[in-house]
JSON list of C-alpha atoms and ligand atoms in Angstrom, two decimals:
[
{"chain": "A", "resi": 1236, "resn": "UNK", "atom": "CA", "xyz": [64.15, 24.62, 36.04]},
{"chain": "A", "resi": 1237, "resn": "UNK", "atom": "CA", "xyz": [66.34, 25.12, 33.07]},
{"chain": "A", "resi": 1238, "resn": "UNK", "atom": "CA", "xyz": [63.76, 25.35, 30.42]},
{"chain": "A", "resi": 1239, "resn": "UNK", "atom": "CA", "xyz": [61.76, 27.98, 33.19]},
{"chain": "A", "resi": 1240, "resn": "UNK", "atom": "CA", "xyz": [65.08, 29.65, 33.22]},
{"chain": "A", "resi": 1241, "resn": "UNK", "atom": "CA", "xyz": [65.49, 29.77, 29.32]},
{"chain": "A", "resi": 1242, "resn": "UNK", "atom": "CA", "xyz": [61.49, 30.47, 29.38]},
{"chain": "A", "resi": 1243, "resn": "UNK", "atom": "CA", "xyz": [62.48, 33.74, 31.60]},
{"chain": "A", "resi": 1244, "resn": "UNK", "atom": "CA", "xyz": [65.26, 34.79, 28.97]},
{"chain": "A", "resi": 1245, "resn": "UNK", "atom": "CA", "xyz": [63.34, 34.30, 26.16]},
{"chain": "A", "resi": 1246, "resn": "UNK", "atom": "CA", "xyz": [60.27, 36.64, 27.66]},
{"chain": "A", "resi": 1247, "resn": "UNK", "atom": "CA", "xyz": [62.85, 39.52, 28.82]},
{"chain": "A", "resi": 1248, "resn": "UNK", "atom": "CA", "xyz": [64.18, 39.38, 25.42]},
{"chain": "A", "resi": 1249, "resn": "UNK", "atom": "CA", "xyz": [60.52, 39.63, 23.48]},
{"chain": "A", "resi": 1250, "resn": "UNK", "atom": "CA", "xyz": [60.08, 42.37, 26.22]},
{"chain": "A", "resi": 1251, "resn": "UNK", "atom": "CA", "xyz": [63.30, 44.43, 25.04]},
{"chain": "A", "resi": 1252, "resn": "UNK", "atom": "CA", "xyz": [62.86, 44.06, 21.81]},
{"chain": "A", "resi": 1253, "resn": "UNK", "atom": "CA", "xyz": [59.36, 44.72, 21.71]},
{"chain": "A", "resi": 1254, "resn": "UNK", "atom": "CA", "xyz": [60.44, 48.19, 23.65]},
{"chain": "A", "resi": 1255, "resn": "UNK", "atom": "CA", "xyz": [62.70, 48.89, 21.58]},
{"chain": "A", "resi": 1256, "resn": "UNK", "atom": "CA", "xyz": [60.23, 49.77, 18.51]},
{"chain": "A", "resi": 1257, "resn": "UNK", "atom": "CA", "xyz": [57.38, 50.74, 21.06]},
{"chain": "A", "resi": 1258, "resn": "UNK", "atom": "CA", "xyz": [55.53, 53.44, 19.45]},
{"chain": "A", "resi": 1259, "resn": "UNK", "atom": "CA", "xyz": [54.82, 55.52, 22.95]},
{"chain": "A", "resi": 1260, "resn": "UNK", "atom": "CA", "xyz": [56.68, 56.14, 25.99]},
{"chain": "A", "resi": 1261, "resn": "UNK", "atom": "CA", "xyz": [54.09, 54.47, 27.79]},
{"chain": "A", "resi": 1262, "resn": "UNK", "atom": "CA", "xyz": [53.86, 51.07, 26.06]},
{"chain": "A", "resi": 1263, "resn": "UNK", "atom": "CA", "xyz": [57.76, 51.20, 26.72]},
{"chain": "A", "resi": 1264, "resn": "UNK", "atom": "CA", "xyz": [57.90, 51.60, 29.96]},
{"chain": "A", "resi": 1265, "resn": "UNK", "atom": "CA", "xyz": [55.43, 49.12, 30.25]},
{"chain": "A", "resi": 1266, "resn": "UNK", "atom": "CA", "xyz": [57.56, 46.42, 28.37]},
{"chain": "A", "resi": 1267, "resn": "UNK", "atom": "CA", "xyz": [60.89, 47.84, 30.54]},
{"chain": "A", "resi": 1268, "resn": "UNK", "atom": "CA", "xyz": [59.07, 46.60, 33.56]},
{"chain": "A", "resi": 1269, "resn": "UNK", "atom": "CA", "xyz": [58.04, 43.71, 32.61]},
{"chain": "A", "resi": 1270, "resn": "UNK", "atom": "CA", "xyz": [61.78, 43.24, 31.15]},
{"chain": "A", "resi": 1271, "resn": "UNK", "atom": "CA", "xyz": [62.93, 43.87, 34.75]},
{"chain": "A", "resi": 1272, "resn": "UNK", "atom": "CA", "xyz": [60.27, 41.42, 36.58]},
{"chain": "A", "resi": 1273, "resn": "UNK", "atom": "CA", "xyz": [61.21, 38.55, 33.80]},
{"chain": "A", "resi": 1274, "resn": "UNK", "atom": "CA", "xyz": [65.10, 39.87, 35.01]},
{"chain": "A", "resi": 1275, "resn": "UNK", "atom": "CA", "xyz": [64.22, 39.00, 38.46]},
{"chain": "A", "resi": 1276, "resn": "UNK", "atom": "CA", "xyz": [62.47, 36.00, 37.93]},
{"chain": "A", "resi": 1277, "resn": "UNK", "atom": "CA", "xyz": [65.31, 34.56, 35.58]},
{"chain": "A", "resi": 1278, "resn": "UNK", "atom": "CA", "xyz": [67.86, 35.02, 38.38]},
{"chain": "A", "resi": 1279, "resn": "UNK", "atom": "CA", "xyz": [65.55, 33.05, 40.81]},
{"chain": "A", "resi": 1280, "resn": "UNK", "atom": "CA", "xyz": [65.67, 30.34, 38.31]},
{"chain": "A", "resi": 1281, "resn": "UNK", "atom": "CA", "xyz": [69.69, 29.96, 38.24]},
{"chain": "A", "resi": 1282, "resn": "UNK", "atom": "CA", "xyz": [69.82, 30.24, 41.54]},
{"chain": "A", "resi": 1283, "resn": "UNK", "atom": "CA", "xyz": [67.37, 27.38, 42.10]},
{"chain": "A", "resi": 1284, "resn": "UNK", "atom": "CA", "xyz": [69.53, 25.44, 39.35]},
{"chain": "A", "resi": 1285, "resn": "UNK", "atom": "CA", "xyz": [72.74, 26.19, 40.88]},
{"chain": "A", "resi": 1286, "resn": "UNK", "atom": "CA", "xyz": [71.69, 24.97, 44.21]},
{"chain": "A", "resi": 1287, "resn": "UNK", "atom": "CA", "xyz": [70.25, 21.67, 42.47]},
{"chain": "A", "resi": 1288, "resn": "UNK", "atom": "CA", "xyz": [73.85, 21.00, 40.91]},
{"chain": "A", "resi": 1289, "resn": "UNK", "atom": "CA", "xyz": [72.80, 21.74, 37.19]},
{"chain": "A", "resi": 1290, "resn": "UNK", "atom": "CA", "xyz": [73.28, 24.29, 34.11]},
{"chain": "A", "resi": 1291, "resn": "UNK", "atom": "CA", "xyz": [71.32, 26.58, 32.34]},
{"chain": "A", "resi": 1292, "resn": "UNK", "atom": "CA", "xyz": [70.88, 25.92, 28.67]},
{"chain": "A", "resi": 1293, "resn": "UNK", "atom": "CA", "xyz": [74.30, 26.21, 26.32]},
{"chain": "A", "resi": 1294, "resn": "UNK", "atom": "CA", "xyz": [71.93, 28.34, 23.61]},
{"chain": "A", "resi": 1295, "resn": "UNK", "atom": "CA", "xyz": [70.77, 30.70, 25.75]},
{"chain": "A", "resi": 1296, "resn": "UNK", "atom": "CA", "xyz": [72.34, 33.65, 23.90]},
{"chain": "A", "resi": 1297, "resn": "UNK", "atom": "CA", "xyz": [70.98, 32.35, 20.81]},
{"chain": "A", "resi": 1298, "resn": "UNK", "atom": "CA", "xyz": [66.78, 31.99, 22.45]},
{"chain": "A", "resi": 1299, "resn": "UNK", "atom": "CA", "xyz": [67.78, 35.76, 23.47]},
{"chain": "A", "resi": 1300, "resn": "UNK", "atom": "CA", "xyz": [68.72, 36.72, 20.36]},
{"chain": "A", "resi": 1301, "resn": "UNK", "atom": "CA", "xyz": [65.70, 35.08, 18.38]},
{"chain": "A", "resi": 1302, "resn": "UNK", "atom": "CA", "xyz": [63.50, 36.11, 20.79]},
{"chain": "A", "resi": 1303, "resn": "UNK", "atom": "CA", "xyz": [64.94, 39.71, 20.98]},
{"chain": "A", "resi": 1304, "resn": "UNK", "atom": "CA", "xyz": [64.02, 39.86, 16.73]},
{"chain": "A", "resi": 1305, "resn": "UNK", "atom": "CA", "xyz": [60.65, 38.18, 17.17]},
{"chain": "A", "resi": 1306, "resn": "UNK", "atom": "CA", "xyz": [59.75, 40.75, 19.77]},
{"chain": "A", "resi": 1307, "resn": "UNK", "atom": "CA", "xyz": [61.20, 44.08, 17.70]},
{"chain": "A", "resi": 1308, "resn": "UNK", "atom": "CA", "xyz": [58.73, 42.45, 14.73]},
{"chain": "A", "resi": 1309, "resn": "UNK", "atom": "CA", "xyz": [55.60, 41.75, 17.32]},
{"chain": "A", "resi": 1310, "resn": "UNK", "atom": "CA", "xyz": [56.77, 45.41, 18.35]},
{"chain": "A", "resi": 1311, "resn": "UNK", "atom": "CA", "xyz": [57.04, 47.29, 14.84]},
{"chain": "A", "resi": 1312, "resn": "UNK", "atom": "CA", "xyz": [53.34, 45.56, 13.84]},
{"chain": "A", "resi": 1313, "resn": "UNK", "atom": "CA", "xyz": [51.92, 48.53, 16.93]},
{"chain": "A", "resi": 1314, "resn": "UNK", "atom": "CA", "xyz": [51.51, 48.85, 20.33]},
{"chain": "A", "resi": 1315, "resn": "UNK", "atom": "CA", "xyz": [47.70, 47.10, 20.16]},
{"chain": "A", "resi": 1316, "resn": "UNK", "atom": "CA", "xyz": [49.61, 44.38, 18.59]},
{"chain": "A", "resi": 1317, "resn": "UNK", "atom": "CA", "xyz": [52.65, 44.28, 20.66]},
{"chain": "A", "resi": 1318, "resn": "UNK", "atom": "CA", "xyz": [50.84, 44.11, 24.11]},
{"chain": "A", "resi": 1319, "resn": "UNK", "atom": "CA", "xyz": [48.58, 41.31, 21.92]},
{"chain": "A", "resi": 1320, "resn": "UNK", "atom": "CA", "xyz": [51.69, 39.74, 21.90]},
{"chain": "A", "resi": 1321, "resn": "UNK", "atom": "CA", "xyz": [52.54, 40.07, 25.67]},
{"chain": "A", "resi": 1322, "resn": "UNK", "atom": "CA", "xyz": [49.13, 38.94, 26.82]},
{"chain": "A", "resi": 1323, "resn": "UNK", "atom": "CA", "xyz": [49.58, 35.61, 24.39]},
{"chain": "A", "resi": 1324, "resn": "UNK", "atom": "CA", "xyz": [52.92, 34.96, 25.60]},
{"chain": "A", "resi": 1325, "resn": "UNK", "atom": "CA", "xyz": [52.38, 35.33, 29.34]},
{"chain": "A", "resi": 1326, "resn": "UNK", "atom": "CA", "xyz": [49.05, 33.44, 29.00]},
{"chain": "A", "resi": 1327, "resn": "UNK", "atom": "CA", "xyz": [51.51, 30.23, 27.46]},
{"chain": "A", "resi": 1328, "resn": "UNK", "atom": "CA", "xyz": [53.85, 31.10, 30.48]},
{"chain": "A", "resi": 1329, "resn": "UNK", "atom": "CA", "xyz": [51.20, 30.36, 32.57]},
{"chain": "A", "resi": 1330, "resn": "UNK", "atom": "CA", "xyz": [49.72, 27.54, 31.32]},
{"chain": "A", "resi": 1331, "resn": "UNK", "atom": "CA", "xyz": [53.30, 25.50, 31.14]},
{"chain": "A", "resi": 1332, "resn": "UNK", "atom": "CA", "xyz": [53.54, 26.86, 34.73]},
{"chain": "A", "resi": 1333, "resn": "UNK", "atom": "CA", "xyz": [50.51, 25.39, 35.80]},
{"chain": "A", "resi": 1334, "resn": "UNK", "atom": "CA", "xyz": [51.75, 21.89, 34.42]},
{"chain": "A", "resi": 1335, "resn": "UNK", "atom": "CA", "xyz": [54.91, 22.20, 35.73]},
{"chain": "A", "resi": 1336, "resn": "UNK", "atom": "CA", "xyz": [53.55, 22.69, 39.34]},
{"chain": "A", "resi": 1337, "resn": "UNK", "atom": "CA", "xyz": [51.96, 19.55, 39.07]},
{"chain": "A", "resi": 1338, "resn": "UNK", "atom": "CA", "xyz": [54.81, 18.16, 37.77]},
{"chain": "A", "resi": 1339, "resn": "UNK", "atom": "CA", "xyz": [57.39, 19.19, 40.62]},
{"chain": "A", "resi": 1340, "resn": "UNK", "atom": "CA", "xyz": [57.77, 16.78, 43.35]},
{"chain": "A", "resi": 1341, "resn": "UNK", "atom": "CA", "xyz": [55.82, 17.09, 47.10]},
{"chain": "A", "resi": 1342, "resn": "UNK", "atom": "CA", "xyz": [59.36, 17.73, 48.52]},
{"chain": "A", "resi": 1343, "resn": "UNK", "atom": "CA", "xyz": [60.63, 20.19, 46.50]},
{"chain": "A", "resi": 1344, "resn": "UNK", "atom": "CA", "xyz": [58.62, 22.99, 48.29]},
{"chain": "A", "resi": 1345, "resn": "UNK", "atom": "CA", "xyz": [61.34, 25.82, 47.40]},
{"chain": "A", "resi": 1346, "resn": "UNK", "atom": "CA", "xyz": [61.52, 25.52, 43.51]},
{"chain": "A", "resi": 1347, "resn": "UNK", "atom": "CA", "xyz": [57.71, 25.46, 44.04]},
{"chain": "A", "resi": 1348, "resn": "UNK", "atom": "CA", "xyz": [57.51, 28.68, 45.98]},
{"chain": "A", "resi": 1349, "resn": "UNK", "atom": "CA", "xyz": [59.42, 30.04, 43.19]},
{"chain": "A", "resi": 1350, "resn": "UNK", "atom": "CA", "xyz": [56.89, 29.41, 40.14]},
{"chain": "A", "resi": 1351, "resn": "UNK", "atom": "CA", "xyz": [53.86, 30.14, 42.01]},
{"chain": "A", "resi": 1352, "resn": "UNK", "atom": "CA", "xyz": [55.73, 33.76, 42.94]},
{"chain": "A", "resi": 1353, "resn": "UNK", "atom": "CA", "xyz": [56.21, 33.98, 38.97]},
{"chain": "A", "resi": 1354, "resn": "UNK", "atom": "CA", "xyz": [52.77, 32.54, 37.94]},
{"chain": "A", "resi": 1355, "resn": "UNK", "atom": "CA", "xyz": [51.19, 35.37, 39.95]},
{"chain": "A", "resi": 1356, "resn": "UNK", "atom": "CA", "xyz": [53.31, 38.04, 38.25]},
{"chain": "A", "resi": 1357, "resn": "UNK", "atom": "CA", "xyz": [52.91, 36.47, 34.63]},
{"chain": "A", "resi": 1358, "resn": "UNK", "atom": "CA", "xyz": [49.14, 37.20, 35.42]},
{"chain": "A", "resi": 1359, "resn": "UNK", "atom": "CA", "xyz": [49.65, 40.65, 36.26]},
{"chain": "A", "resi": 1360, "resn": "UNK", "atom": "CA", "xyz": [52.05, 40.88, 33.37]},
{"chain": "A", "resi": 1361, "resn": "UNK", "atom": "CA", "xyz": [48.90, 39.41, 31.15]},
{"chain": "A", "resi": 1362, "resn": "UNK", "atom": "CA", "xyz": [46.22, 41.66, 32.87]},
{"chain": "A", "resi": 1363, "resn": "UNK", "atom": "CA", "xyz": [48.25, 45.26, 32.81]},
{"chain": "A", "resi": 1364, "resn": "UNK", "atom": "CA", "xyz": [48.32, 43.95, 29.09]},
{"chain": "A", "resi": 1365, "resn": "UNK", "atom": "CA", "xyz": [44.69, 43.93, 28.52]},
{"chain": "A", "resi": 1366, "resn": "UNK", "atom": "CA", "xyz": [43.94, 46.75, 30.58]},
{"chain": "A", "resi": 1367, "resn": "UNK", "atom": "CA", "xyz": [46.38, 49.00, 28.00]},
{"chain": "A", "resi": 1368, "resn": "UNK", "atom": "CA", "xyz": [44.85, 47.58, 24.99]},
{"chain": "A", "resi": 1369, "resn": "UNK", "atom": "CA", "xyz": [45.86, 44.50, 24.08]},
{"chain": "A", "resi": 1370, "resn": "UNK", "atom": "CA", "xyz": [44.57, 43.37, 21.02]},
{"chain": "A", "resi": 1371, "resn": "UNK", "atom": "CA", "xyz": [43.53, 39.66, 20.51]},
{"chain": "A", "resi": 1372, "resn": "UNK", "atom": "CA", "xyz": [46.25, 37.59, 18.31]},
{"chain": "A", "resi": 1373, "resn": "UNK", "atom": "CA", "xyz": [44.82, 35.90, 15.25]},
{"chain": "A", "resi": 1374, "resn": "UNK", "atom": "CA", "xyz": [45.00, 31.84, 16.12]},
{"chain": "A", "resi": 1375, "resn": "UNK", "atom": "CA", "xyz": [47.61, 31.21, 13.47]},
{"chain": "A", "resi": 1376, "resn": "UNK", "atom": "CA", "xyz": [50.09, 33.27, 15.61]},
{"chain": "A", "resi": 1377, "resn": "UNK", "atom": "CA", "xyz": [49.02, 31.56, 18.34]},
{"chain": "A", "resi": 1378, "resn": "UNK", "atom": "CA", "xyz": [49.76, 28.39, 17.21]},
{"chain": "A", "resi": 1379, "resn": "UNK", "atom": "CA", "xyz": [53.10, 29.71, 15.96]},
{"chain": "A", "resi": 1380, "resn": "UNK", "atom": "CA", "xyz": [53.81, 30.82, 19.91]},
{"chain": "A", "resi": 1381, "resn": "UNK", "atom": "CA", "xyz": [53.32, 27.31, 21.10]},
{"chain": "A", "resi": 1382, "resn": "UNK", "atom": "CA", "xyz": [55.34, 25.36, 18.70]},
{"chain": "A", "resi": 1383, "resn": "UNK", "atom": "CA", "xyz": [58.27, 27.64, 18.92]},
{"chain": "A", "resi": 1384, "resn": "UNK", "atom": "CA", "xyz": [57.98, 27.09, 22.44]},
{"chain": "A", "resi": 1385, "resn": "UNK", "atom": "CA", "xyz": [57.66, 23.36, 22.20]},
{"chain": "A", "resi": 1386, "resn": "UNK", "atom": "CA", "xyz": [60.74, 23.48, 20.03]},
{"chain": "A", "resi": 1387, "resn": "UNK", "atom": "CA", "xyz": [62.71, 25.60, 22.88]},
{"chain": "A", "resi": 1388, "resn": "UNK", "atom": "CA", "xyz": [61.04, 23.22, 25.77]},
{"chain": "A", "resi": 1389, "resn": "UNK", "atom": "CA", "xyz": [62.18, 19.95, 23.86]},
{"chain": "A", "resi": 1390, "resn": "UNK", "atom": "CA", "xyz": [65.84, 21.26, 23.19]},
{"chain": "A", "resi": 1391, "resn": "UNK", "atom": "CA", "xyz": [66.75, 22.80, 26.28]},
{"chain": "A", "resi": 1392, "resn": "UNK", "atom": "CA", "xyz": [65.75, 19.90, 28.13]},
{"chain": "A", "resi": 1393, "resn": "UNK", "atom": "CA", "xyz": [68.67, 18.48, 26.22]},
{"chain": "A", "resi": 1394, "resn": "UNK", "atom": "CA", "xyz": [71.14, 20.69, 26.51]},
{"chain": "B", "resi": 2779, "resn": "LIG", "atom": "FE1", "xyz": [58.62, 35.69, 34.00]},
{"chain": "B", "resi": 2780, "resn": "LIG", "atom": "FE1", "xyz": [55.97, 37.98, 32.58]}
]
């Protein structure tokens, strides 16, 4: 639940950065949305920690403040770019939600209401993406996504 929180954090700071530099009002208001949903979800995940005795990560104003430079970069490349960028990231939400689910135990039926709720509105997150124009990231980049991640998922596990 801690690295889903940091996860959370990390996406609602790509998502205000990438607003930040968003070359039309729409694409903005677009990533302020999403910003707000990520919001929401982050605050289901400390809850859920909280109520399972444990912390969120010590870094986490250092992954927002990475995350909030990557996503004014991802944003100042353009807006077919920058929503590129959204569908990518949400898509690698999804897929270390997926294996998370699996992971969680039988019992634990409330953290698991809680990431299906979120892997339904990463989707939509990933879908309103396309459907504005998302333009398909170049596999380096890609690659470049997931180990970043992998180096967040790793470390936060830690502390
Ligand atoms: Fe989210
Ligand atoms: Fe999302």
């Amino acid at each position: 639940m801690r690295i889903n929180h940091t996860g959370e954090i990390c996406a609602q700071a790509l998502y205000h950065g990438q607003g930040v530099v968003s070359k039309t009002g729409e694409v903005q208001l677009k990533m302020q949305q999403a910003a707000i949903e990520e919001g929401d979800h982050l605050a289901w995940c400390r809850k859920r920690l909280d109520e399972l005795g444990s912390h969120t990560s010590y870094l986490n104003p250092l992954w927002y403040a990475g995350s909030f430079c990557i996503g004014m970069v991802a944003g100042m490349v353009g807006d077919a770019w920058s929503l590129g960028f959204v569908a990518e990231t949400e898509r690698q939400v999804i897929r270390h939600l997926e294996t998370h689910l699996h992971l969680l135990p039988e019992k634990d039926q409330r953290s698991h209401r809680i990431l299906a709720q979120m892997e339904k509105d990463e989707a939509r997150h990933r879908d309103e993406a396309i459907a504005s124009g998302a333009r398909e990231l170049p596999a380096m980049i890609k690659q470049g996504m997931a180990l970043s991640a992998k180096v967040m998922v790793k470390t936060v596990y830690w502390i």
